[in-house]
Amino acid sequence: MRGIVWFRRDLRLNDQPALTAACEDCSEVIPLFVFDDPLLQSHVFGSACVNFMLGCLEDLAASLASRGITLQWRRGEPVSELVQVAQAWKADVVYWNRDYEPGTIERDRAVQQQLGQIGVVVRTFKDHVVFEAEEVRSATGEPMQRYSAYRTRWWAKWQSVQPTTLPVPRLLTAEKAAPLPAPPPLPVARELGYEPVMLWIEPGERQAQKRLRWFAEGPIHSYVTGRNLPAVDGSSILSPHFRFGTLSARVAVHAALASLAQGRRVSRPDVFTWIDELVWREFFQQVLSAFPHVVDGPFRQVPAPAPRAPGTERERLYQAWCEGKTGFPIVDAGMRQLNQAGWMHNRVRMIVASFLIKDLRIDWQSGERYFMQHLIDADVAANNGNWQWCASTGTDAMRGYRIFNPLLQSKKFDIKGEYIRRYVPELVKVPLTAIHEPHTMTVEDQEWSGCRIGLDYPSPIVDHQRARQEYLDLGKAAKVGPS
Ligand SMILES: Cc1cc2nc3c(=O)[nH]c(=O)nc-3n(C[C@H](O)[C@H](O)[C@H](O)COP(=O)(O)OP(=O)(O)OC[C@H]3O[C@@H](n4cnc5c(N)ncnc54)[C@H](O)[C@@H]3O)c2cc1C
């Protein structure tokens, strides 16, 4: 029997259910990746994300080649490409791991239906999450809407199921290789319509494993404090690996739990807090899966201030936010980190999101789109879920509106202004007393530090206290409704 393994967001050999099943069922296994042309042309994702994916594919191709197997690739519209290769290669079965984005579900349905018409069997597997939406439900069998309740049930499920992981398939050897012509080299970013970029997070399964080992041996045990400090390496920086499946969530949870047995400087609260972040990831996956309307609008219709109307003022504020020129150093540092590196620290993501929605009163969907186009870990479920959480549209259990104070956040989490200085070079020489609010510098300090407010660095584009009050007043009015 001949099987095609359609690789998608699972670019690894370890703990890979579709690949394992194909190796067990088939005498010949053909690994395949399809560059989705319509998706690439839509530029929903940015260059950082695409370059990272290409790096992961290079690594996957090398790992397969070292076992005598060739990664085949195609470029085009996935449904027709899949049907074409299944026919041309005389495949009996196509294997893939499931994805939960509404558009992808629809596409996969079409592939399955058309393959069925030509007599090709499809086998799909759970992979991207530890538990799919149907596996963690409320007591009455409903999809879960609150993280805290979801978390309790997720852990109960983990205890009862005790999920295991799969090794690299023992049967994945040259004997499984199908006699097909070798494909051309994988395309480079420019050929796909994207700029080449220097990646500061190394792609590929081997790098993911290395990073996980490093994290589990040290930083995980001080995660509760470390994760909030944007100037230090306190979180795992594994999100692009989870995004492209160079690391499985099951392997990560097991590694975290195993780190508790390592002896030195072990901290249970820190380790469990980190695993809870993986549970957040699954929570948002199940929100997307069970409530697909979130991609087009709010999770829940809650009364909220209407976003600022389109026009030059909105455009001016939005551009300042995108470019990191708001006059709020922590916001500017975050946006510039995003623009330069395709990455932003989680605490700062929350600060800039709250600032866009609540201080500037710009629709959260604009921020969501901008993040998708710039993040190396751009992921529909996590991005949408977090933007909706920041926008108070229903997935946050807090009553009322959560409004971050950028100044207090900055003083608390970037105490010495190291993160700010790293990404906002105009502020490098600004004294510590003014690093979080440089517009308060005296004229002498501005001269001395080479940072003239309004010339070298902008004054704040809004008054936070006033903007906050306005948002709350508008919120109150929205709850009461039109008089
Ligand atoms: C406005 C906004 C947009 C975001 N967009 C994305 C996105 O597009 N893709 C993405 O992967 N994450 C997104 N996040 C979540 C979070 O910022 C990143 O997952 C995290 O910064 C990645 O860093 P890390 O790998 O060091 O995480 P760690 O702190 O080491 O956490 C481990 C893993 O848990 C998951 N995780 C952590 N926090 C969250 C969270 N809040 N929601 C969902 N999963 C989480 C990630 O997979 C992460 O790699 C967003 C957060 C905000 C506030």
Coordinates of C-alpha atoms and ligand atoms in Angstrom, one line a residue:
M1 CA 0.0 0.0 0.0
R2 CA 1.2 3.5 -0.8
G3 CA 0.5 6.4 1.5
I4 CA 1.0 10.2 1.3
V5 CA 1.6 12.0 4.6
W6 CA 0.5 15.6 4.1
F7 CA 2.6 17.7 6.4
R8 CA 1.0 21.0 7.4
R9 CA 1.5 22.5 10.9
D10 CA 3.3 19.4 12.2
L11 CA 6.8 19.8 10.7
R12 CA 8.6 17.1 12.7
L13 CA 9.3 13.4 13.0
N14 CA 8.9 12.9 16.8
D15 CA 5.4 12.3 18.2
Q16 CA 3.9 12.7 14.8
P17 CA 0.6 10.6 14.7
A18 CA -0.1 10.9 10.9
L19 CA 3.5 9.9 10.0
T20 CA 3.5 7.0 12.5
A21 CA 0.3 5.6 11.2
A22 CA 1.4 5.8 7.6
C23 CA 4.7 4.0 8.4
E24 CA 2.7 1.2 10.2
D25 CA 0.1 0.9 7.4
C26 CA 2.0 1.3 4.2
S27 CA 4.9 -0.3 2.4
E28 CA 5.7 3.1 0.7
V29 CA 5.4 6.4 2.4
I30 CA 5.5 9.8 0.6
P31 CA 6.0 12.9 2.8
L32 CA 4.4 15.9 1.1
F33 CA 4.2 19.7 1.7
V34 CA 1.9 22.0 -0.3
F35 CA 2.6 25.7 -0.5
D36 CA -0.9 27.1 -0.4
D37 CA -0.7 29.8 -3.2
P38 CA -4.0 31.5 -2.5
L39 CA -3.0 31.8 1.2
L40 CA 0.5 33.0 0.5
Q41 CA -0.9 35.6 -2.0
S42 CA -3.3 36.9 0.6
H43 CA -0.4 38.1 2.8
V44 CA -2.3 37.3 5.9
F45 CA 1.1 36.3 7.4
G46 CA 4.3 38.3 7.1
S47 CA 7.9 37.5 6.1
A48 CA 9.0 36.5 9.6
C49 CA 6.4 33.7 9.7
V50 CA 7.1 32.5 6.2
N51 CA 10.8 32.5 6.6
F52 CA 10.5 30.5 9.8
M53 CA 8.2 28.0 8.0
L54 CA 10.8 27.6 5.2
G55 CA 13.5 27.0 7.8
C56 CA 11.4 24.3 9.4
L57 CA 10.8 22.7 6.1
E58 CA 14.5 22.6 5.3
D59 CA 15.1 20.9 8.6
L60 CA 12.3 18.4 8.0
A61 CA 13.7 17.6 4.6
A62 CA 17.2 17.1 6.0
S63 CA 15.9 14.8 8.8
L64 CA 13.9 12.7 6.3
A65 CA 16.8 12.6 3.8
S66 CA 19.1 11.3 6.6
R67 CA 16.6 8.3 6.7
G68 CA 16.7 7.8 3.0
I69 CA 13.3 9.5 2.4
T70 CA 12.6 12.6 0.2
L71 CA 10.2 15.4 1.2
Q72 CA 8.1 16.1 -1.9
W73 CA 6.6 19.5 -2.4
R74 CA 4.0 21.2 -4.6
R75 CA 2.8 24.7 -5.0
G76 CA -0.7 25.8 -5.9
E77 CA -4.3 25.4 -4.7
P78 CA -4.1 22.6 -2.1
V79 CA -7.3 20.7 -3.0
S80 CA -6.4 20.3 -6.7
E81 CA -2.7 19.6 -5.8
L82 CA -3.6 16.9 -3.4
V83 CA -6.0 15.2 -5.9
Q84 CA -3.4 15.5 -8.7
V85 CA -0.5 13.9 -6.8
A86 CA -2.7 11.2 -5.2
Q87 CA -3.7 10.2 -8.8
A88 CA -0.2 10.7 -10.3
W89 CA 1.5 8.7 -7.5
K90 CA -1.2 6.1 -7.3
A91 CA -1.7 6.6 -3.6
D92 CA -4.1 4.4 -1.7
V93 CA -4.3 6.6 1.5
V94 CA -3.6 10.2 2.4
Y95 CA -2.7 10.9 6.1
W96 CA -2.8 14.2 7.9
N97 CA -3.1 15.8 11.3
R98 CA -6.2 17.8 12.0
D99 CA -6.3 21.6 12.1
Y100 CA -9.1 23.7 13.7
E101 CA -9.2 27.0 11.8
P102 CA -12.6 27.4 10.1
G103 CA -11.1 28.0 6.6
T104 CA -8.8 25.0 7.0
I105 CA -11.6 22.7 8.1
E106 CA -13.6 23.6 5.0
R107 CA -10.5 23.1 2.8
D108 CA -9.8 19.7 4.4
R109 CA -13.4 18.6 3.9
A110 CA -13.1 19.4 0.2
V111 CA -9.8 17.5 -0.1
Q112 CA -11.4 14.5 1.6
Q113 CA -14.5 14.6 -0.5
Q114 CA -12.5 14.8 -3.8
L115 CA -10.1 12.1 -2.8
G116 CA -13.0 9.9 -1.9
Q117 CA -14.4 10.4 -5.4
I118 CA -11.2 8.9 -6.9
G119 CA -11.1 6.1 -4.4
V120 CA -8.4 7.4 -2.1
V121 CA -8.9 6.8 1.6
V122 CA -8.2 9.6 4.1
R123 CA -7.0 9.1 7.7
T124 CA -6.8 12.1 10.0
F125 CA -5.4 12.4 13.5
K126 CA -5.4 14.6 16.6
D127 CA -2.0 16.2 16.9
H128 CA -1.9 20.0 17.3
V129 CA -3.4 19.9 20.8
V130 CA -3.3 17.5 23.7
F131 CA -7.2 17.5 23.9
E132 CA -9.5 18.5 21.1
A133 CA -12.6 20.6 21.8
E134 CA -14.9 17.7 22.2
E135 CA -12.7 16.1 24.8
V136 CA -12.9 18.9 27.3
R137 CA -16.5 19.9 27.8
S138 CA -18.6 21.3 30.7
A139 CA -20.6 19.1 33.0
T140 CA -23.5 19.5 30.7
G141 CA -21.4 18.6 27.6
E142 CA -21.2 22.2 26.3
P143 CA -18.0 23.8 24.9
M144 CA -16.3 25.8 27.6
Q145 CA -16.3 29.6 27.6
R146 CA -14.2 30.4 30.7
Y147 CA -10.5 29.6 31.0
S148 CA -10.5 28.8 34.7
A149 CA -13.2 26.1 34.4
Y150 CA -11.6 24.8 31.2
R151 CA -8.2 24.5 33.0
T152 CA -9.8 22.5 35.8
R153 CA -11.3 20.1 33.4
W154 CA -8.2 19.9 31.2
W155 CA -6.1 18.8 34.2
A156 CA -8.7 16.2 35.2
K157 CA -8.6 14.9 31.7
W158 CA -4.8 14.8 31.7
Q159 CA -4.9 12.8 35.0
S160 CA -7.5 10.3 33.7
V161 CA -6.0 9.8 30.2
Q162 CA -2.3 10.2 31.0
P163 CA -1.4 11.0 27.3
T164 CA 1.7 9.5 26.0
T165 CA 4.1 10.5 23.2
L166 CA 5.3 8.7 20.1
P167 CA 8.9 8.2 19.1
V168 CA 10.2 8.8 15.6
P169 CA 8.7 5.9 13.7
R170 CA 11.1 3.0 13.7
L171 CA 9.9 1.9 10.3
L172 CA 10.8 5.3 8.7
T173 CA 13.7 4.0 6.7
A174 CA 14.8 4.0 3.0
E175 CA 12.8 0.8 2.5
K176 CA 9.7 3.0 2.7
A177 CA 10.8 5.4 0.0
A178 CA 8.7 5.4 -3.1
P179 CA 10.5 5.5 -6.4
L180 CA 9.6 9.1 -7.4
P181 CA 11.8 11.7 -9.2
A182 CA 13.5 14.1 -6.7
P183 CA 11.7 17.5 -6.4
P184 CA 13.5 20.8 -7.1
P185 CA 15.1 22.5 -4.0
L186 CA 12.6 24.1 -1.7
P187 CA 11.6 27.6 -2.7
V188 CA 13.2 30.7 -1.0
A189 CA 11.1 33.5 0.5
R190 CA 11.4 35.8 -2.5
E191 CA 10.0 33.1 -4.8
L192 CA 6.9 33.0 -2.6
G193 CA 6.5 36.7 -2.6
Y194 CA 8.1 37.5 0.7
E195 CA 11.3 39.3 1.9
P196 CA 14.1 37.2 3.3
V197 CA 14.6 38.1 7.0
M198 CA 17.2 37.2 9.6
L199 CA 15.5 34.9 12.1
W200 CA 16.5 35.3 15.7
I201 CA 14.6 32.2 16.7
E202 CA 16.1 29.2 15.0
P203 CA 13.7 27.1 13.0
G204 CA 13.3 23.3 12.9
E205 CA 12.6 20.3 15.1
R206 CA 16.1 20.0 16.4
Q207 CA 16.3 23.6 17.5
A208 CA 12.9 23.2 19.2
Q209 CA 14.1 20.3 21.2
K210 CA 17.3 22.1 22.1
R211 CA 15.3 25.1 23.3
L212 CA 12.9 22.9 25.3
R213 CA 15.8 21.2 27.0
W214 CA 17.4 24.5 27.9
F215 CA 14.2 25.9 29.3
A216 CA 13.3 22.8 31.3
E217 CA 16.7 22.7 32.9
G218 CA 16.6 26.3 34.1
P219 CA 14.3 29.2 33.4
I220 CA 11.1 27.1 33.8
H221 CA 11.8 27.1 37.6
S222 CA 11.6 30.8 37.9
Y223 CA 9.0 31.3 35.2
V224 CA 6.4 33.1 37.4
T225 CA 8.7 36.1 37.8
G226 CA 10.8 35.7 34.7
R227 CA 7.9 35.6 32.2
N228 CA 6.9 39.1 33.1
L229 CA 10.2 40.8 32.4
P230 CA 10.6 41.7 28.8
A231 CA 14.4 42.5 29.1
V232 CA 15.3 38.9 30.2
D233 CA 15.0 35.5 28.6
G234 CA 12.4 34.3 31.1
S235 CA 9.9 32.5 28.9
S236 CA 10.5 29.6 26.6
I237 CA 10.2 31.4 23.2
L238 CA 8.8 28.2 21.8
S239 CA 5.6 29.7 20.3
P240 CA 6.7 29.6 16.7
H241 CA 7.7 25.9 17.2
F242 CA 4.2 25.1 18.6
R243 CA 2.8 27.2 15.7
F244 CA 4.5 25.1 13.0
G245 CA 4.5 21.9 15.0
T246 CA 8.2 21.4 15.3
L247 CA 7.4 20.6 18.9
S248 CA 4.3 18.8 20.1
A249 CA 2.4 20.1 23.1
R250 CA 2.4 16.6 24.6
V251 CA 6.2 16.4 24.5
A252 CA 6.4 19.8 26.1
V253 CA 4.1 19.0 29.0
H254 CA 6.0 15.8 29.7
A255 CA 9.3 17.6 29.6
A256 CA 8.0 20.2 32.0
L257 CA 6.7 17.5 34.4
A258 CA 10.0 15.6 34.1
S259 CA 11.9 18.7 35.1
L260 CA 10.4 18.4 38.5
A261 CA 12.4 15.2 39.1
Q262 CA 15.7 16.9 38.2
G263 CA 16.6 17.8 41.8
R264 CA 18.3 21.2 41.6
R265 CA 16.3 24.4 42.2
V266 CA 13.0 22.8 41.3
S267 CA 9.8 24.8 41.6
R268 CA 6.4 23.2 41.2
P269 CA 4.4 26.4 41.1
D270 CA 6.6 27.8 38.3
V271 CA 6.4 24.6 36.2
F272 CA 2.6 24.3 36.6
T273 CA 2.2 28.0 35.7
W274 CA 4.1 27.3 32.5
I275 CA 2.0 24.3 31.6
D276 CA -1.1 26.4 32.2
E277 CA 0.1 28.6 29.4
L278 CA -0.1 25.6 27.1
V279 CA -3.6 25.1 28.5
W280 CA -4.4 28.7 27.5
R281 CA -3.2 27.8 24.0
E282 CA -5.6 24.8 23.9
F283 CA -8.4 26.9 25.4
F284 CA -8.2 29.4 22.5
Q285 CA -7.9 26.5 20.1
Q286 CA -11.2 25.1 21.5
V287 CA -12.8 28.5 21.4
L288 CA -11.9 28.8 17.7
S289 CA -13.1 25.2 17.1
A290 CA -16.4 25.5 19.0
F291 CA -17.2 29.2 18.2
P292 CA -15.8 29.8 14.7
H293 CA -17.7 33.1 14.5
V294 CA -14.8 34.6 16.5
V295 CA -12.8 35.0 13.3
D296 CA -15.3 37.5 12.1
G297 CA -16.4 39.3 15.2
P298 CA -16.6 39.4 19.0
F299 CA -16.9 36.2 21.0
R300 CA -19.9 37.6 22.8
Q301 CA -21.9 40.8 22.0
V302 CA -21.1 43.0 25.0
P303 CA -21.9 46.7 25.2
A304 CA -18.6 48.5 24.6
P305 CA -17.5 51.9 23.4
A306 CA -17.7 52.2 19.7
P307 CA -14.2 52.4 18.1
R308 CA -13.0 55.7 16.7
A309 CA -14.5 56.6 13.3
P310 CA -12.3 56.3 10.2
G311 CA -10.6 59.6 9.3
T312 CA -7.3 61.4 9.5
E313 CA -7.1 61.4 13.3
R314 CA -7.7 57.7 13.5
E315 CA -5.1 57.1 10.8
R316 CA -2.6 59.4 12.6
L317 CA -3.0 57.5 15.9
Y318 CA -2.9 54.1 14.2
Q319 CA 0.2 54.9 12.2
A320 CA 2.0 56.1 15.4
W321 CA 1.1 52.8 17.1
C322 CA 2.3 50.7 14.2
E323 CA 5.6 52.5 13.9
G324 CA 6.2 52.7 17.6
K325 CA 6.0 56.5 17.8
T326 CA 3.3 57.0 20.4
G327 CA 5.5 58.8 23.0
F328 CA 4.9 55.9 25.5
P329 CA 8.3 54.2 25.6
I330 CA 7.1 50.7 26.6
V331 CA 4.5 50.7 23.8
D332 CA 7.0 52.0 21.3
A333 CA 9.7 49.4 22.4
G334 CA 7.1 46.6 21.9
M335 CA 6.0 47.8 18.4
R336 CA 9.6 48.3 17.3
Q337 CA 10.5 44.8 18.6
L338 CA 7.6 43.4 16.6
N339 CA 8.6 45.3 13.4
Q340 CA 12.3 44.4 13.7
A341 CA 12.2 40.9 15.0
G342 CA 8.7 39.6 14.2
W343 CA 8.3 39.0 17.9
M344 CA 7.0 40.7 21.0
H345 CA 7.2 39.7 24.6
N346 CA 3.8 38.6 26.0
R347 CA 3.5 41.2 28.7
V348 CA 4.2 43.9 26.2
R349 CA 1.7 42.4 23.7
M350 CA -0.9 42.9 26.4
I351 CA 0.2 46.5 27.0
V352 CA 0.2 47.5 23.3
A353 CA -3.1 45.8 22.7
S354 CA -4.8 47.5 25.6
F355 CA -3.3 50.8 24.5
L356 CA -4.6 50.5 20.9
I357 CA -8.1 49.5 22.0
K358 CA -8.7 51.5 25.2
D359 CA -6.4 54.5 24.9
L360 CA -6.6 55.1 21.2
R361 CA -10.0 53.6 20.8
I362 CA -9.1 51.8 17.6
D363 CA -10.9 48.6 16.7
W364 CA -9.2 45.5 18.0
Q365 CA -9.4 43.8 14.6
S366 CA -6.9 46.3 13.2
G367 CA -4.4 45.2 15.8
E368 CA -5.2 41.6 15.3
R369 CA -4.5 41.9 11.6
Y370 CA -1.3 43.9 12.2
F371 CA 0.0 41.2 14.6
M372 CA -0.9 38.4 12.1
Q373 CA 1.1 40.2 9.4
H374 CA 4.2 40.7 11.6
L375 CA 4.5 37.9 14.2
I376 CA 6.7 35.0 13.6
D377 CA 4.3 32.9 15.7
A378 CA 1.2 34.3 14.0
D379 CA -1.6 31.9 14.9
V380 CA -5.3 32.5 14.3
A381 CA -6.5 30.9 17.5
A382 CA -4.0 32.4 19.9
N383 CA -3.9 35.8 18.3
N384 CA -7.7 36.2 18.0
G385 CA -8.3 34.8 21.5
N386 CA -5.8 37.2 23.0
W387 CA -7.0 40.2 21.1
Q388 CA -10.6 39.4 22.2
W389 CA -9.3 39.0 25.8
C390 CA -7.7 42.4 25.6
A391 CA -10.7 44.0 24.0
S392 CA -13.0 42.6 26.8
T393 CA -15.3 41.0 24.2
G394 CA -16.1 38.0 26.2
T395 CA -13.3 35.5 26.9
D396 CA -11.9 37.4 29.9
A397 CA -13.8 36.5 33.1
M398 CA -13.2 40.0 34.5
R399 CA -16.3 42.2 34.9
G400 CA -16.0 45.6 33.2
Y401 CA -13.0 46.7 31.1
R402 CA -9.4 45.8 31.8
I403 CA -7.3 48.9 31.0
F404 CA -3.6 48.7 31.4
N405 CA -1.7 51.7 32.6
P406 CA 1.3 51.8 30.3
L407 CA 3.4 53.9 32.7
L408 CA 2.8 51.6 35.7
Q409 CA 3.3 48.5 33.6
S410 CA 6.6 49.9 32.3
K411 CA 7.9 50.9 35.8
K412 CA 6.9 47.5 37.2
F413 CA 8.2 45.2 34.6
D414 CA 11.0 47.1 32.9
I415 CA 12.3 48.6 36.1
K416 CA 15.6 49.8 34.7
G417 CA 14.3 50.6 31.2
E418 CA 16.6 48.0 29.7
Y419 CA 14.0 46.7 27.3
I420 CA 13.0 50.3 26.3
R421 CA 16.6 51.3 25.6
R422 CA 17.2 48.1 23.5
Y423 CA 14.5 49.0 21.0
V424 CA 14.2 52.8 21.2
P425 CA 17.7 54.1 20.5
E426 CA 16.6 57.8 20.9
L427 CA 16.1 57.0 24.6
V428 CA 19.5 55.3 25.2
K429 CA 20.9 58.2 27.2
V430 CA 17.7 59.3 28.9
P431 CA 18.2 59.1 32.7
L432 CA 16.5 56.3 34.6
T433 CA 14.3 58.8 36.4
A434 CA 12.7 59.8 33.1
I435 CA 13.0 56.6 31.0
H436 CA 9.3 55.6 31.4
E437 CA 8.0 59.1 30.7
P438 CA 10.7 61.1 28.8
H439 CA 8.4 64.0 28.2
T440 CA 8.9 65.0 31.8
M441 CA 12.6 65.6 31.3
T442 CA 13.9 69.1 31.9
V443 CA 15.2 71.0 28.9
E444 CA 18.7 70.5 30.2
D445 CA 18.2 66.8 30.5
Q446 CA 16.8 66.7 27.0
E447 CA 19.9 68.5 25.7
W448 CA 22.3 66.3 27.7
S449 CA 20.6 63.0 26.6
G450 CA 20.3 64.1 23.0
C451 CA 16.6 63.5 23.1
R452 CA 14.5 66.6 22.4
I453 CA 10.9 65.8 23.0
G454 CA 8.8 66.6 20.0
L455 CA 11.9 66.4 17.7
D456 CA 13.9 63.3 18.5
Y457 CA 11.1 61.5 20.3
P458 CA 7.4 62.3 20.3
S459 CA 5.4 63.6 23.2
P460 CA 2.6 61.2 24.3
I461 CA -0.1 61.1 21.6
V462 CA -2.8 60.8 24.2
D463 CA -3.2 61.6 27.9
H464 CA -3.7 58.1 29.4
Q465 CA -5.8 59.2 32.4
R466 CA -8.1 61.2 30.2
A467 CA -8.3 58.5 27.6
R468 CA -9.1 55.9 30.3
Q469 CA -11.9 58.0 31.7
E470 CA -13.4 58.6 28.3
Y471 CA -13.4 54.9 27.6
L472 CA -15.1 54.1 30.9
D473 CA -17.7 56.9 30.3
L474 CA -18.4 55.7 26.8
G475 CA -18.6 52.1 28.2
K476 CA -21.2 53.2 30.8
A477 CA -23.2 55.0 28.1
A478 CA -23.1 51.9 25.9
K479 CA -24.4 49.7 28.7
V480 CA -27.3 52.1 29.4
G481 CA -28.0 52.3 25.7
P482 CA -29.3 55.3 23.6
S483 CA -31.5 57.7 25.6
Ligands
LIG1 C1 -2.5 40.6 21.8 C2 -1.8 39.2 21.8 C3 -1.6 38.5 20.6 C4 -1.0 37.2 20.7 N1 -0.8 36.6 19.5 C5 -0.2 35.3 19.5 C6 0.0 34.6 18.3 O1 -0.4 35.0 17.2 N2 0.6 33.4 18.4 C7 0.9 32.8 19.6 O2 1.5 31.7 19.7 N3 0.7 33.5 20.8 C8 0.2 34.7 20.8 N4 0.0 35.4 21.9 C9 0.2 34.7 23.2 C10 1.6 34.9 23.8 O3 2.0 36.3 23.8 C11 2.7 34.1 23.1 O4 2.3 32.8 23.0 C12 4.0 34.1 24.0 O5 4.4 35.4 24.1 C13 5.0 33.2 23.3 O6 6.2 33.3 24.1 P1 6.8 32.0 24.7 O7 6.9 30.9 23.7 O8 8.1 32.4 25.4 O9 5.7 31.6 25.8 P2 5.8 30.9 27.2 O10 5.5 31.9 28.2 O11 7.0 30.1 27.3 O12 4.5 29.9 27.1 C14 4.6 28.6 26.5 C15 3.7 28.5 25.4 O13 2.3 28.6 25.8 C16 1.5 29.2 24.8 N5 1.0 30.5 25.3 C17 1.6 31.3 26.2 N6 0.8 32.4 26.5 C18 -0.3 32.2 25.7 C19 -1.5 33.0 25.6 N7 -1.7 34.1 26.2 N8 -2.4 32.5 24.7 C20 -2.2 31.4 24.0 N9 -1.1 30.6 24.1 C21 -0.1 31.0 25.0 C22 2.5 29.5 23.6 O14 2.3 28.4 22.7 C23 3.8 29.5 24.3 O15 4.9 29.2 23.4 C24 -0.6 36.7 21.9 C25 -0.8 37.4 23.1 C26 -1.4 38.7 23.0 C27 -1.6 39.5 24.3

